[in-house]
Coordinates of C-alpha atoms in Angstrom, one line a residue:
M698 CA 22.9 -3.5 11.8
L699 CA 22.4 -4.8 8.3
K700 CA 25.0 -7.0 6.7
P701 CA 26.5 -5.7 3.4
F702 CA 24.8 -7.3 0.5
Q703 CA 26.8 -9.1 -2.1
V704 CA 26.6 -7.7 -5.7
V705 CA 27.0 -10.7 -8.0
S706 CA 27.0 -8.7 -11.2
D707 CA 29.6 -6.2 -12.5
Y708 CA 27.6 -5.5 -15.6
V709 CA 26.4 -2.1 -14.6
P710 CA 28.9 0.8 -14.2
A711 CA 29.0 2.3 -10.8
G712 CA 28.5 5.9 -12.2
L713 CA 25.6 5.1 -14.5
D714 CA 23.0 7.8 -14.7
A715 CA 20.0 5.6 -15.0
T716 CA 17.6 8.6 -15.4
K717 CA 19.0 8.9 -19.0
W718 CA 17.9 6.5 -21.7
P719 CA 21.1 7.0 -23.8
Q720 CA 23.1 5.6 -20.9
L721 CA 20.7 2.6 -20.3
E722 CA 20.0 1.6 -23.9
P723 CA 23.5 0.1 -24.8
L724 CA 23.4 -2.0 -21.6
Y725 CA 19.9 -3.4 -22.4
R726 CA 20.8 -4.0 -26.0
G727 CA 23.9 -5.8 -24.9
L728 CA 21.7 -8.2 -22.9
I729 CA 19.4 -8.7 -25.9
E730 CA 22.3 -9.5 -28.2
R731 CA 24.1 -11.8 -25.8
T732 CA 24.6 -15.3 -27.0
L733 CA 23.5 -18.0 -24.6
K734 CA 25.4 -21.3 -24.8
C735 CA 24.4 -23.0 -21.6
K736 CA 22.4 -22.9 -18.3
N737 CA 25.2 -20.8 -16.7
C738 CA 24.9 -18.2 -19.5
L739 CA 21.2 -18.0 -18.9
E740 CA 21.7 -17.5 -15.1
R741 CA 24.3 -14.8 -15.8
L742 CA 21.8 -13.0 -18.1
I743 CA 19.2 -13.1 -15.3
L744 CA 21.6 -11.7 -12.7
D745 CA 23.0 -9.0 -15.0
R746 CA 19.5 -8.0 -16.0
S747 CA 18.4 -7.8 -12.4
E748 CA 21.2 -5.4 -11.5
L749 CA 20.5 -3.2 -14.5
D750 CA 16.8 -3.2 -13.8
A751 CA 17.6 -2.3 -10.2
A752 CA 19.5 0.8 -11.4
A753 CA 16.6 1.9 -13.5
S754 CA 14.1 1.1 -10.8
E755 CA 16.0 3.2 -8.3
A756 CA 16.2 6.1 -10.6
S757 CA 12.5 6.0 -11.1
S758 CA 11.9 5.6 -7.4
V759 CA 14.1 8.6 -6.4
L760 CA 12.4 10.8 -9.0
Y761 CA 9.0 9.7 -7.7
I762 CA 10.0 10.4 -4.1
N763 CA 11.2 13.9 -5.1
M764 CA 8.0 14.6 -7.0
T765 CA 5.7 13.6 -4.1
C766 CA 7.8 15.5 -1.6
H767 CA 7.8 18.7 -3.7
T768 CA 4.7 18.7 -6.0
E769 CA 5.0 22.4 -6.6
D770 CA 8.6 22.3 -7.8
E771 CA 8.4 22.5 -11.6
A772 CA 12.0 21.2 -12.1
V773 CA 11.3 18.1 -10.0
K774 CA 8.0 17.5 -11.7
K775 CA 9.7 17.8 -15.1
A776 CA 12.5 15.4 -14.2
Y777 CA 9.9 12.8 -13.1
L778 CA 7.7 13.2 -16.2
D779 CA 10.8 13.1 -18.5
F780 CA 11.6 9.7 -17.1
V781 CA 8.0 8.6 -17.5
E782 CA 7.8 9.7 -21.1
E783 CA 11.4 9.0 -22.3
V784 CA 12.7 6.1 -20.2
E785 CA 9.9 4.0 -19.0
P786 CA 8.4 3.2 -22.5
N787 CA 11.8 2.0 -23.7
L788 CA 12.3 0.0 -20.5
K789 CA 9.0 -1.8 -21.1
R790 CA 9.8 -2.5 -24.8
L791 CA 13.3 -3.8 -24.3
G792 CA 12.4 -5.5 -21.1
F793 CA 9.7 -7.5 -22.9
T794 CA 12.3 -8.6 -25.5
I795 CA 14.6 -9.8 -22.6
D796 CA 11.6 -11.6 -21.0
Q797 CA 11.0 -13.4 -24.3
K798 CA 14.7 -14.3 -24.6
I799 CA 14.7 -15.8 -21.1
V800 CA 11.5 -17.9 -21.3
A801 CA 12.2 -19.1 -24.9
S802 CA 15.8 -20.2 -24.0
P803 CA 16.3 -24.0 -24.4
F804 CA 18.3 -23.8 -21.2
V805 CA 15.3 -22.9 -19.1
K806 CA 14.7 -26.6 -18.5
D807 CA 18.1 -27.0 -16.9
L808 CA 17.5 -24.3 -14.2
D809 CA 16.8 -25.2 -10.6
L810 CA 13.0 -25.2 -10.4
Q811 CA 12.9 -24.4 -6.7
R812 CA 14.9 -21.3 -7.3
Y813 CA 13.4 -20.1 -10.6
E814 CA 9.8 -21.4 -10.5
V815 CA 8.2 -18.1 -9.5
L816 CA 10.4 -15.9 -11.7
L817 CA 9.7 -18.0 -14.8
R818 CA 6.0 -18.2 -14.0
D819 CA 5.8 -14.4 -13.8
L820 CA 7.9 -13.8 -16.9
R821 CA 5.7 -16.1 -18.9
A822 CA 2.6 -14.2 -17.8
A823 CA 4.3 -10.9 -18.6
V824 CA 5.2 -12.1 -22.1
E825 CA 1.6 -13.4 -22.6
I826 CA -0.1 -10.1 -21.9
F827 CA 2.5 -7.6 -23.2
R828 CA 1.5 -5.5 -26.2
P829 CA 3.7 -2.7 -27.6
E830 CA 0.7 -0.5 -28.3
N831 CA 0.0 -0.5 -24.6
V832 CA 3.3 1.2 -23.7
P833 CA 2.2 4.8 -24.7
I834 CA -1.2 4.2 -23.0
E835 CA 0.5 3.2 -19.7
T836 CA 2.7 6.3 -20.0
E837 CA -0.4 8.5 -20.3
L838 CA -2.0 6.7 -17.3
T839 CA 1.1 7.4 -15.2
K840 CA 0.9 11.1 -16.2
L841 CA -2.8 11.2 -15.2
S842 CA -2.0 9.6 -11.9
Q843 CA 0.7 12.3 -11.3
R844 CA -1.9 15.0 -12.2
Y845 CA -4.3 13.5 -9.6
S846 CA -1.4 13.6 -6.9
E847 CA -0.7 17.2 -7.9
I848 CA -4.3 18.3 -7.5
S849 CA -4.6 16.5 -4.2
G850 CA -1.3 17.9 -2.9
A851 CA -2.4 21.4 -3.7
M852 CA -5.6 21.2 -1.6
M853 CA -5.2 23.6 1.3
I854 CA -7.8 25.0 3.7
L855 CA -7.8 28.3 5.6
F856 CA -9.2 27.1 8.9
R857 CA -9.5 29.4 11.9
G858 CA -6.9 31.8 10.6
E859 CA -4.3 29.2 9.5
E860 CA -3.7 27.6 6.2
R861 CA -3.6 23.8 6.6
T862 CA -3.2 20.6 4.5
L863 CA -6.0 18.1 4.5
P864 CA -4.0 15.6 6.6
Q865 CA -3.5 18.3 9.2
M866 CA -7.3 18.8 9.3
A867 CA -7.7 15.3 10.6
R868 CA -6.8 16.4 14.1
F869 CA -10.1 18.4 14.3
Q870 CA -12.2 15.3 13.8
E871 CA -11.0 14.2 17.3
E872 CA -12.1 17.4 19.1
T873 CA -14.8 16.9 21.7
V874 CA -16.7 20.1 20.6
R875 CA -19.1 18.9 17.9
A876 CA -19.4 22.2 16.2
T877 CA -15.6 22.2 15.7
R878 CA -15.7 18.8 14.1
E879 CA -18.6 19.7 11.8
E880 CA -16.9 22.9 10.7
A881 CA -13.7 21.1 10.0
W882 CA -15.4 18.2 8.2
R883 CA -17.5 20.5 6.0
S884 CA -14.4 22.6 5.2
V885 CA -12.5 19.6 3.9
A886 CA -15.6 18.3 2.0
K887 CA -16.1 21.6 0.4
R888 CA -12.5 21.8 -0.7
R889 CA -12.6 18.3 -2.2
L890 CA -15.8 19.1 -4.0
A891 CA -14.2 22.2 -5.6
D892 CA -12.1 19.8 -7.7
K893 CA -14.7 17.0 -8.2
D894 CA -15.2 17.7 -11.9
T895 CA -11.5 17.8 -12.6
I896 CA -11.0 14.5 -10.7
E897 CA -13.9 12.9 -12.5
D898 CA -12.5 14.0 -15.8
I899 CA -9.2 12.4 -14.9
F900 CA -10.9 9.2 -13.8
D901 CA -13.0 8.9 -17.0
Q902 CA -9.8 9.2 -19.0
M903 CA -8.2 6.5 -16.9
L904 CA -11.2 4.1 -17.3
A905 CA -11.1 4.5 -21.1
L906 CA -7.3 4.0 -21.3
R907 CA -7.4 1.0 -19.0
H908 CA -10.1 -0.7 -21.0
Q909 CA -8.1 -0.1 -24.2
V910 CA -5.1 -1.8 -22.5
A911 CA -7.2 -4.8 -21.7
V912 CA -8.7 -5.1 -25.2
N913 CA -5.3 -4.7 -26.8
A914 CA -4.1 -7.7 -24.7
G915 CA -7.0 -9.8 -25.7
F916 CA -9.3 -9.4 -22.6
S917 CA -12.9 -8.3 -22.6
N918 CA -12.5 -6.0 -19.6
Y919 CA -9.8 -4.5 -17.5
R920 CA -10.7 -6.6 -14.4
D921 CA -9.7 -9.8 -16.1
Y922 CA -6.5 -8.2 -17.5
A923 CA -5.6 -6.9 -14.0
F924 CA -5.9 -10.3 -12.4
K925 CA -3.4 -11.6 -14.9
A926 CA -1.1 -8.6 -14.7
K927 CA -1.1 -8.7 -10.9
R928 CA -0.2 -12.5 -11.0
R929 CA -3.2 -13.5 -9.1
F930 CA -2.6 -17.2 -9.5
D931 CA -4.0 -18.2 -6.1
Y932 CA -7.5 -16.7 -6.1
T933 CA -10.3 -15.5 -8.5
P934 CA -12.9 -12.7 -8.7
E935 CA -15.4 -15.1 -7.1
D936 CA -13.1 -15.3 -4.1
C937 CA -13.2 -11.5 -3.9
H938 CA -17.0 -11.6 -3.9
S939 CA -16.8 -14.2 -1.2
F940 CA -14.7 -11.9 0.9
A941 CA -17.2 -9.2 0.5
R942 CA -20.0 -11.5 1.6
G943 CA -18.1 -12.4 4.7
C944 CA -17.6 -8.8 5.5
A945 CA -21.3 -8.0 5.0
E946 CA -22.3 -11.0 7.1
H947 CA -19.8 -10.8 10.0
I948 CA -18.1 -7.4 10.2
V949 CA -20.8 -4.9 9.2
P950 CA -23.1 -6.0 12.0
A951 CA -20.3 -5.6 14.5
L952 CA -19.5 -2.2 13.0
R953 CA -23.0 -1.0 13.4
R954 CA -23.2 -2.3 17.0
L955 CA -20.1 -0.2 17.7
N956 CA -21.8 2.7 15.9
E957 CA -24.7 2.4 18.2
Q958 CA -22.5 2.3 21.3
R959 CA -20.8 5.5 20.0
R960 CA -24.1 7.2 19.4
T961 CA -25.4 6.5 22.9
G962 CA -22.0 7.3 24.5
L963 CA -22.0 10.7 22.8
D964 CA -25.7 11.2 23.6
L965 CA -26.7 11.9 20.0
L966 CA -29.9 11.3 18.2
T967 CA -28.0 10.3 15.0
L968 CA -24.4 9.9 14.0
R969 CA -23.0 12.3 11.4
P970 CA -19.8 11.9 9.4
W971 CA -18.0 14.2 11.8
D972 CA -18.8 11.9 14.8
L973 CA -16.8 8.9 13.9
A974 CA -13.3 9.9 15.0
V975 CA -14.0 11.6 18.3
D976 CA -13.6 9.6 21.5
A977 CA -16.9 7.8 22.2
K978 CA -16.9 9.1 25.8
S979 CA -16.0 12.7 24.8
R980 CA -12.6 12.4 26.3
G981 CA -9.9 14.6 24.8
P982 CA -8.1 13.5 21.6
L983 CA -5.3 11.1 21.8
R984 CA -2.1 12.9 21.1
P985 CA 0.7 10.3 20.8
F986 CA 3.5 12.6 19.8
E987 CA 4.5 16.3 19.5
N988 CA 6.2 16.2 16.1
A989 CA 7.7 13.7 13.6
Q990 CA 11.0 13.4 15.5
D991 CA 9.1 12.6 18.7
M992 CA 7.1 10.0 16.8
V993 CA 10.3 8.4 15.5
E994 CA 12.0 8.3 18.9
K995 CA 9.0 6.7 20.5
T996 CA 8.6 4.2 17.7
A997 CA 12.3 3.2 18.1
R998 CA 11.6 2.4 21.8
V999 CA 8.6 0.2 20.8
F1000 CA 10.7 -1.9 18.4
N1001 CA 13.5 -2.1 20.9
R1002 CA 11.1 -3.7 23.4
M1003 CA 9.5 -6.0 20.8
D1004 CA 12.7 -7.3 19.2
P1005 CA 15.8 -5.8 20.8
A1006 CA 18.8 -7.5 19.3
S1007 CA 19.9 -10.1 16.8
N1008 CA 20.2 -13.6 18.3
G1009 CA 23.5 -14.2 16.5
N1010 CA 22.0 -16.0 13.5
G1011 CA 22.8 -13.0 11.2
V1012 CA 19.2 -11.9 11.0
P1013 CA 18.9 -8.2 12.1
S1014 CA 16.4 -7.4 14.8
L1015 CA 13.4 -5.0 14.3
S1016 CA 15.1 -2.5 16.5
Q1017 CA 18.3 -2.7 14.5
M1018 CA 16.5 -2.2 11.2
F1019 CA 14.5 0.8 12.5
A1020 CA 17.8 2.3 13.6
V1021 CA 18.9 2.1 10.0
L1022 CA 15.8 4.0 9.0
Q1023 CA 16.8 6.7 11.4
G1024 CA 20.1 7.1 9.6
Q1025 CA 22.3 5.2 12.0
G1026 CA 24.3 3.3 9.3
A1027 CA 23.1 0.8 6.7
A1028 CA 26.0 -1.6 7.3
P1029 CA 29.5 -1.5 8.7
G1030 CA 31.6 0.9 6.8
Q1031 CA 28.6 2.4 4.9
P1032 CA 27.4 5.9 5.4
P1033 CA 23.9 6.5 6.7
V1034 CA 21.2 7.0 4.1
N1035 CA 18.1 9.3 4.3
C1036 CA 15.1 7.1 4.7
L1037 CA 12.3 9.3 6.1
D1038 CA 10.1 12.2 5.2
L1039 CA 7.3 12.3 7.7
D1040 CA 6.0 15.8 8.3
S1041 CA 2.9 17.2 6.5
R1042 CA 3.5 20.4 4.6
K1043 CA 2.1 22.5 1.7
G1044 CA 3.1 21.1 -1.7
K1045 CA 3.6 17.6 -0.4
A1046 CA 1.5 14.8 -1.9
P1047 CA -1.1 13.1 0.4
G1048 CA -0.9 9.7 1.8
G1049 CA 2.0 7.5 2.9
Y1050 CA 4.1 4.8 1.2
Q1051 CA 7.3 2.9 1.4
A1052 CA 9.5 3.0 -1.7
S1053 CA 12.4 0.7 -2.4
R1054 CA 15.7 2.1 -3.8
D1055 CA 16.6 -1.1 -5.5
R1056 CA 20.3 -0.7 -6.4
M1057 CA 21.4 0.6 -2.9
R1058 CA 18.7 -1.8 -1.5
M1059 CA 17.5 0.8 1.0
P1060 CA 13.9 1.7 1.7
F1061 CA 12.3 5.2 2.0
I1062 CA 9.2 6.0 4.1
F1063 CA 6.9 8.9 3.1
M1064 CA 4.0 10.1 5.2
N1065 CA 2.1 13.1 6.4
A1066 CA 2.2 13.1 10.2
A1067 CA -0.4 15.3 11.9
G1068 CA -0.1 14.2 15.5
V1069 CA -2.9 11.6 15.6
Q1070 CA -3.1 8.0 16.5
R1071 CA -3.5 7.0 12.9
D1072 CA -0.1 8.4 12.3
V1073 CA 1.4 5.9 14.7
E1074 CA -0.3 3.1 12.8
T1075 CA 1.0 4.5 9.5
M1076 CA 4.5 4.8 10.9
V1077 CA 4.8 1.2 12.0
H1078 CA 2.9 0.0 8.9
E1079 CA 5.4 1.5 6.6
A1080 CA 8.2 0.3 8.8
G1081 CA 6.9 -3.2 8.3
H1082 CA 7.3 -2.7 4.5
A1083 CA 10.8 -1.4 5.1
F1084 CA 11.7 -4.4 7.2
H1085 CA 10.5 -6.6 4.3
S1086 CA 12.8 -4.7 2.0
M1087 CA 15.8 -5.0 4.3
L1088 CA 15.3 -8.7 5.2
S1089 CA 15.1 -9.7 1.5
R1090 CA 17.9 -7.4 0.3
Q1091 CA 20.4 -10.2 0.0
D1092 CA 18.6 -11.9 -2.9
P1093 CA 20.4 -11.0 -6.1
I1094 CA 17.3 -11.4 -8.3
L1095 CA 15.5 -8.0 -8.3
A1096 CA 12.0 -9.6 -8.9
Y1097 CA 12.3 -11.4 -5.6
R1098 CA 13.0 -8.2 -3.8
S1099 CA 10.7 -5.8 -5.6
E1100 CA 7.7 -8.0 -6.8
I1101 CA 6.6 -9.5 -3.6
P1102 CA 3.0 -10.5 -3.8
L1103 CA 1.0 -7.6 -2.4
E1104 CA -1.2 -9.9 -0.4
F1105 CA 1.8 -10.9 1.6
A1106 CA 3.7 -7.6 1.5
E1107 CA 0.8 -6.1 3.4
V1108 CA 1.0 -8.8 6.0
A1109 CA 4.5 -7.5 6.8
S1110 CA 3.1 -4.0 7.4
M1111 CA -0.3 -4.7 9.0
S1112 CA 1.2 -7.2 11.5
M1113 CA 3.3 -4.3 12.9
E1114 CA 0.2 -2.3 13.5
L1115 CA -1.0 -5.1 15.8
T1116 CA 2.1 -6.4 17.4
T1117 CA 3.0 -2.9 18.7
H1118 CA -0.2 -2.9 20.8
P1119 CA 1.5 -4.1 24.0
Y1120 CA 3.9 -1.2 23.8
M1121 CA 1.5 1.7 23.3
E1122 CA 2.5 3.2 26.7
E1123 CA 5.7 4.4 24.9
F1124 CA 3.4 6.9 23.1
Y1125 CA 1.0 7.7 25.8
G1126 CA 2.6 7.2 29.2
S1127 CA -0.5 5.9 30.9
K1128 CA -2.2 2.5 30.5
E1129 CA -5.6 4.3 30.2
N1130 CA -4.6 6.1 27.0
A1131 CA -2.7 3.2 25.7
D1132 CA -5.8 1.0 26.1
R1133 CA -7.8 3.7 24.3
A1134 CA -5.3 3.6 21.4
R1135 CA -5.5 -0.2 21.3
R1136 CA -9.3 -0.2 21.3
V1137 CA -9.4 2.5 18.7
H1138 CA -7.3 0.5 16.3
L1139 CA -9.2 -2.7 16.7
E1140 CA -12.5 -0.9 16.3
Q1141 CA -11.2 0.7 13.2
L1142 CA -10.8 -2.8 11.7
A1143 CA -14.5 -3.0 11.8
T1144 CA -14.6 0.0 9.5
M1145 CA -11.6 -0.9 7.4
L1146 CA -12.5 -4.4 6.3
P1147 CA -15.9 -3.4 5.0
W1148 CA -14.2 -0.4 3.4
I1149 CA -11.8 -2.7 1.6
A1150 CA -14.8 -4.7 0.4
T1151 CA -16.5 -1.5 -0.8
I1152 CA -13.5 -0.4 -2.8
D1153 CA -12.9 -3.8 -4.3
Q1154 CA -16.5 -4.3 -5.3
F1155 CA -16.6 -0.8 -6.7
Q1156 CA -13.7 -1.7 -8.9
H1157 CA -15.2 -5.0 -10.1
W1158 CA -18.2 -3.0 -11.2
L1159 CA -16.3 -0.1 -12.7
Y1160 CA -14.3 -2.3 -15.0
T1161 CA -16.9 -4.9 -16.0
N1162 CA -19.6 -2.2 -16.8
V1163 CA -17.8 -0.5 -19.7
G1164 CA -19.3 2.8 -20.8
H1165 CA -21.2 3.5 -17.6
T1166 CA -22.0 7.1 -16.8
R1167 CA -20.9 9.2 -13.9
A1168 CA -24.4 9.2 -12.5
Q1169 CA -24.5 5.4 -12.6
R1170 CA -21.1 5.2 -10.9
R1171 CA -22.2 7.5 -8.1
E1172 CA -25.4 5.6 -7.7
L1173 CA -23.5 2.3 -7.4
W1174 CA -21.2 3.9 -4.9
V1175 CA -24.1 5.0 -2.6
V1176 CA -25.5 1.4 -2.8
L1177 CA -22.2 0.0 -1.7
M1178 CA -22.0 2.4 1.2
Q1179 CA -25.4 1.4 2.3
R1180 CA -24.3 -2.3 2.2
F1181 CA -20.9 -1.9 3.9
G1182 CA -20.9 1.5 5.6
S1183 CA -21.4 2.9 9.1
S1184 CA -24.7 3.8 10.6
V1185 CA -24.3 7.5 9.6
E1186 CA -27.0 10.0 8.6
W1187 CA -26.0 11.6 5.3
T1188 CA -29.1 13.7 4.8
G1189 CA -28.1 17.0 3.2
L1190 CA -24.7 15.6 2.3
E1191 CA -25.7 13.4 -0.7
E1192 CA -23.1 14.9 -3.0
E1193 CA -20.4 14.5 -0.5
L1194 CA -21.4 10.9 0.0
A1195 CA -21.4 10.2 -3.7
C1196 CA -17.9 11.6 -4.1
I1197 CA -16.1 10.1 -1.1
W1198 CA -14.3 7.6 -3.3
H1199 CA -12.3 10.5 -4.8
R1200 CA -10.0 10.5 -1.8
Q1201 CA -9.0 6.8 -2.4
L1202 CA -5.7 7.3 -4.3
H1203 CA -5.5 3.6 -5.2
L1204 CA -8.4 4.0 -7.5
F1205 CA -6.4 6.5 -9.5
G1206 CA -2.8 5.3 -9.2
A1207 CA -3.0 1.6 -8.4
P1208 CA -6.2 0.1 -9.9
F1209 CA -7.3 -3.2 -8.3
Y1210 CA -4.7 -2.8 -5.6
Y1211 CA -7.1 -3.1 -2.6
I1212 CA -8.4 -6.6 -2.0
E1213 CA -4.8 -7.3 -1.0
Y1214 CA -5.3 -5.3 2.2
G1215 CA -8.3 -7.5 3.2
I1216 CA -6.4 -10.8 2.5
A1217 CA -3.4 -9.4 4.4
Q1218 CA -5.4 -8.1 7.3
L1219 CA -6.8 -11.5 8.0
G1220 CA -3.2 -12.9 7.8
A1221 CA -2.0 -10.1 10.1
L1222 CA -4.7 -10.9 12.7
Q1223 CA -3.6 -14.5 12.6
L1224 CA 0.0 -13.4 13.3
Y1225 CA -1.2 -11.1 16.1
N1226 CA -2.9 -14.0 17.7
N1227 CA 0.3 -16.1 17.4
F1228 CA 2.2 -13.2 18.9
R1229 CA -0.1 -13.0 21.9
R1230 CA 0.6 -16.6 22.6
A1231 CA 4.3 -16.8 21.8
P1232 CA 5.9 -13.4 21.0
A1233 CA 9.4 -14.5 20.2
R1234 CA 8.3 -17.4 18.0
A1235 CA 5.8 -15.2 16.0
I1236 CA 8.5 -12.5 15.3
A1237 CA 11.0 -15.2 14.3
D1238 CA 8.4 -16.7 11.8
Y1239 CA 7.6 -13.2 10.6
K1240 CA 11.3 -12.4 9.8
K1241 CA 11.9 -15.8 8.3
S1242 CA 9.0 -15.4 5.9
L1243 CA 9.9 -11.8 5.0
S1244 CA 13.5 -12.9 4.2
L1245 CA 12.1 -15.0 1.3
G1246 CA 10.9 -11.8 -0.4
G1247 CA 8.9 -13.0 -3.4
S1248 CA 10.9 -16.1 -4.2
R1249 CA 8.1 -18.5 -3.3
P1250 CA 4.4 -18.8 -4.3
L1251 CA 2.0 -16.8 -2.2
K1252 CA 0.5 -19.6 -0.2
E1253 CA 4.0 -20.8 0.8
L1254 CA 4.8 -17.4 2.1
F1255 CA 1.8 -17.5 4.3
T1256 CA 2.8 -21.0 5.5
E1257 CA 6.3 -19.9 6.4
A1258 CA 4.8 -17.1 8.6
G1259 CA 2.7 -19.7 10.4
L1260 CA -0.5 -18.4 8.7
D1261 CA -3.4 -19.9 6.7
F1262 CA -4.1 -18.4 3.2
D1263 CA -7.9 -18.1 3.6
F1264 CA -10.3 -15.2 3.3
S1265 CA -13.6 -17.1 3.1
P1266 CA -16.6 -16.0 5.2
E1267 CA -15.9 -18.7 7.7
R1268 CA -12.3 -17.5 8.2
I1269 CA -13.6 -13.9 8.6
R1270 CA -16.1 -15.1 11.2
K1271 CA -13.4 -17.0 13.2
T1272 CA -11.0 -14.1 13.0
W1273 CA -13.6 -11.5 14.1
V1274 CA -14.6 -13.7 17.1
E1275 CA -11.0 -13.3 18.3
V1276 CA -11.0 -9.6 17.7
E1277 CA -14.2 -9.3 19.7
S1278 CA -12.6 -11.3 22.6
V1279 CA -9.7 -8.8 22.7
L1280 CA -12.1 -5.8 22.6
A1281 CA -14.0 -7.3 25.5
S1282 CA -10.8 -7.2 27.6
L1283 CA -10.2 -3.5 26.9
P1284 CA -12.1 -0.7 28.7
A1285 CA -14.8 0.8 26.5

C-alpha cells in the first residue's frame, strides 16, 4: 500500500474550508506580508505556500468532480461557479504577488539549484506573462467551458425505445449489421448538430477572449502566449509542424492501407463513417466487461500480473496502487477514499479524466464506461495518471506534484494502454479475442496520431488567423481532414464532417493541450518496446521517472524513463516500423 506522506508545513488549519475566500485570504496575505531574512525563510515560504495552494486546489478539484458527475444539479453547479467567480480570481491575483515575492527575493541565489531549478524557471515565466486584467477574462473562459460541458452532458438520444447517452451509443458502431451502425451514427450526428450553433457561439466567444488575454500579455496571438503559459521550453511551433509532416508522410499512408483492408474485408464499395469501428471481418463486437465493477476487477487482475508486489524498496507496485483506487486503504491507518466514478448516465459530463486532490494527495478517475474495448484503454490510461499522482505524492512542493509537463504526464497514461497488451485475456478469456483487442488498439494508433496532428494544426491556424469566419474555419477543418483523415466517403454528410471538431472537448476547455498526446505516444511506444524486451526493467524505469513528478526538466524525465525526447519525422518513421512489426505478428 501507499506510505503515509509527510506534511512539512503546519501553516494551514486542518479544518480550513478552502471553498470560501474569507477563510483563504488571511492565510495568503500572511504569506505576502511575511518577512524573509534568509534562505531558510524563503524555503519555508515555498513550503507553506505549497500546502495552502494544495488546500485551494483540492477544493476546486472536488467541486469540479461534483459538477461533472452531476451536471443537472443546480446546487452543485452553483457551488462550482461560485468558486470560479469568487475564489479563483483572488487566488490568481494574490498568487501572482507571492510568485513575485519569491523570484525577487535576494535569497533565491542561495537555494539548491538542482532542487529549485524547475520551480523558479516556471515562476519567472508566470510572473512575466501575468496581467491582472486577464483574471476576469479567464473566469469567463472557465464559465464558457462549463457551459460547453453542460450542453454536451445533456445530449441524449431515444434509440430503439431507450434513452441513451452519447457514450452509450458507441456500442452500436461495433454492430455487424450495417443498417444498425448507420442508424446509430446518424442519430448521434443529428443530435450533435442540433446544438451546433450554440457550440459555435461559445467557441467564437472563447476565441475572442483568448486573443485578448494574449494581447494583454504582450503577444500578437494566443498561440505564442499559450506556448509560454504552458512552459514549452523544449520545443517550438515549428517542431509541431514537423510532427504533422511526419504523421502525413509515415502514418497516414499506413492508415489508408488499413482502411483498404477494412473495405475489402467488409466487402464494401466505399467506407462510410459508420464502418470504422466494426470488426473488419464482421465478427461480433468485442465485449470486455459486463459493467463498471466487472471492468475494475479485471483491470486489477491485469496489474497484479504486470507488477504484483513491492520489491521492498518502498516503491508501491502497480497492483498495490490500483487497490488503493478500489478503496482498499490509502495507507496504514488511513480510511479508504472514493477514487472512481466510471458508469455512463444521464446528466454526467462526457469524456474521462483523472483529477488530483492535492491536500489529501489522492487521485480520482472519471469516465463513461459503455462496455467497449475503448473503455478498457481509458481505464488503464487514467490509472496511469493516478499512478503518477501516487508515486510523486511524497514531494512537499505542490508544483512538482500537480504541474508535471503534460508531454510526460501522458507517457505515464499511454504506456499503460500498451503494456497491458500481454494480459488482455483477463478481459476476454480467449487468445483469439485478446489478439483482436491488441490489434484494434495498435490500428487505432494509425488513426489517433494523425488526429492529434489535425487538432494541433487546427489550433495553430485558429489562433494565428485572428478574425476568421466560421465558414473559413469549417473550410480549413475539411482540408485538414483530407490531409490526415481516413479513406472515408463523406458525400451527403458535408455538414457533419465540417462540425466533427465540436466533439473534441480540449478545443473548448484546454486550448493547445493536444500535441502533448502525440509527443507522449511516441514516448509510450518506446517504453512498450522496452517492456517487450525486459518487462521488469521497463516498469522499474517507469515508476522511477514518475516518482520525480515535475521536479526535473522535460527531457530529463524522458531520459529517466529510458526514452528519447524526439518527435521528428524520422522518429515517427522508426516508431511506426516497430508498430507494423507487432501488427504483422497478430492475426488480421
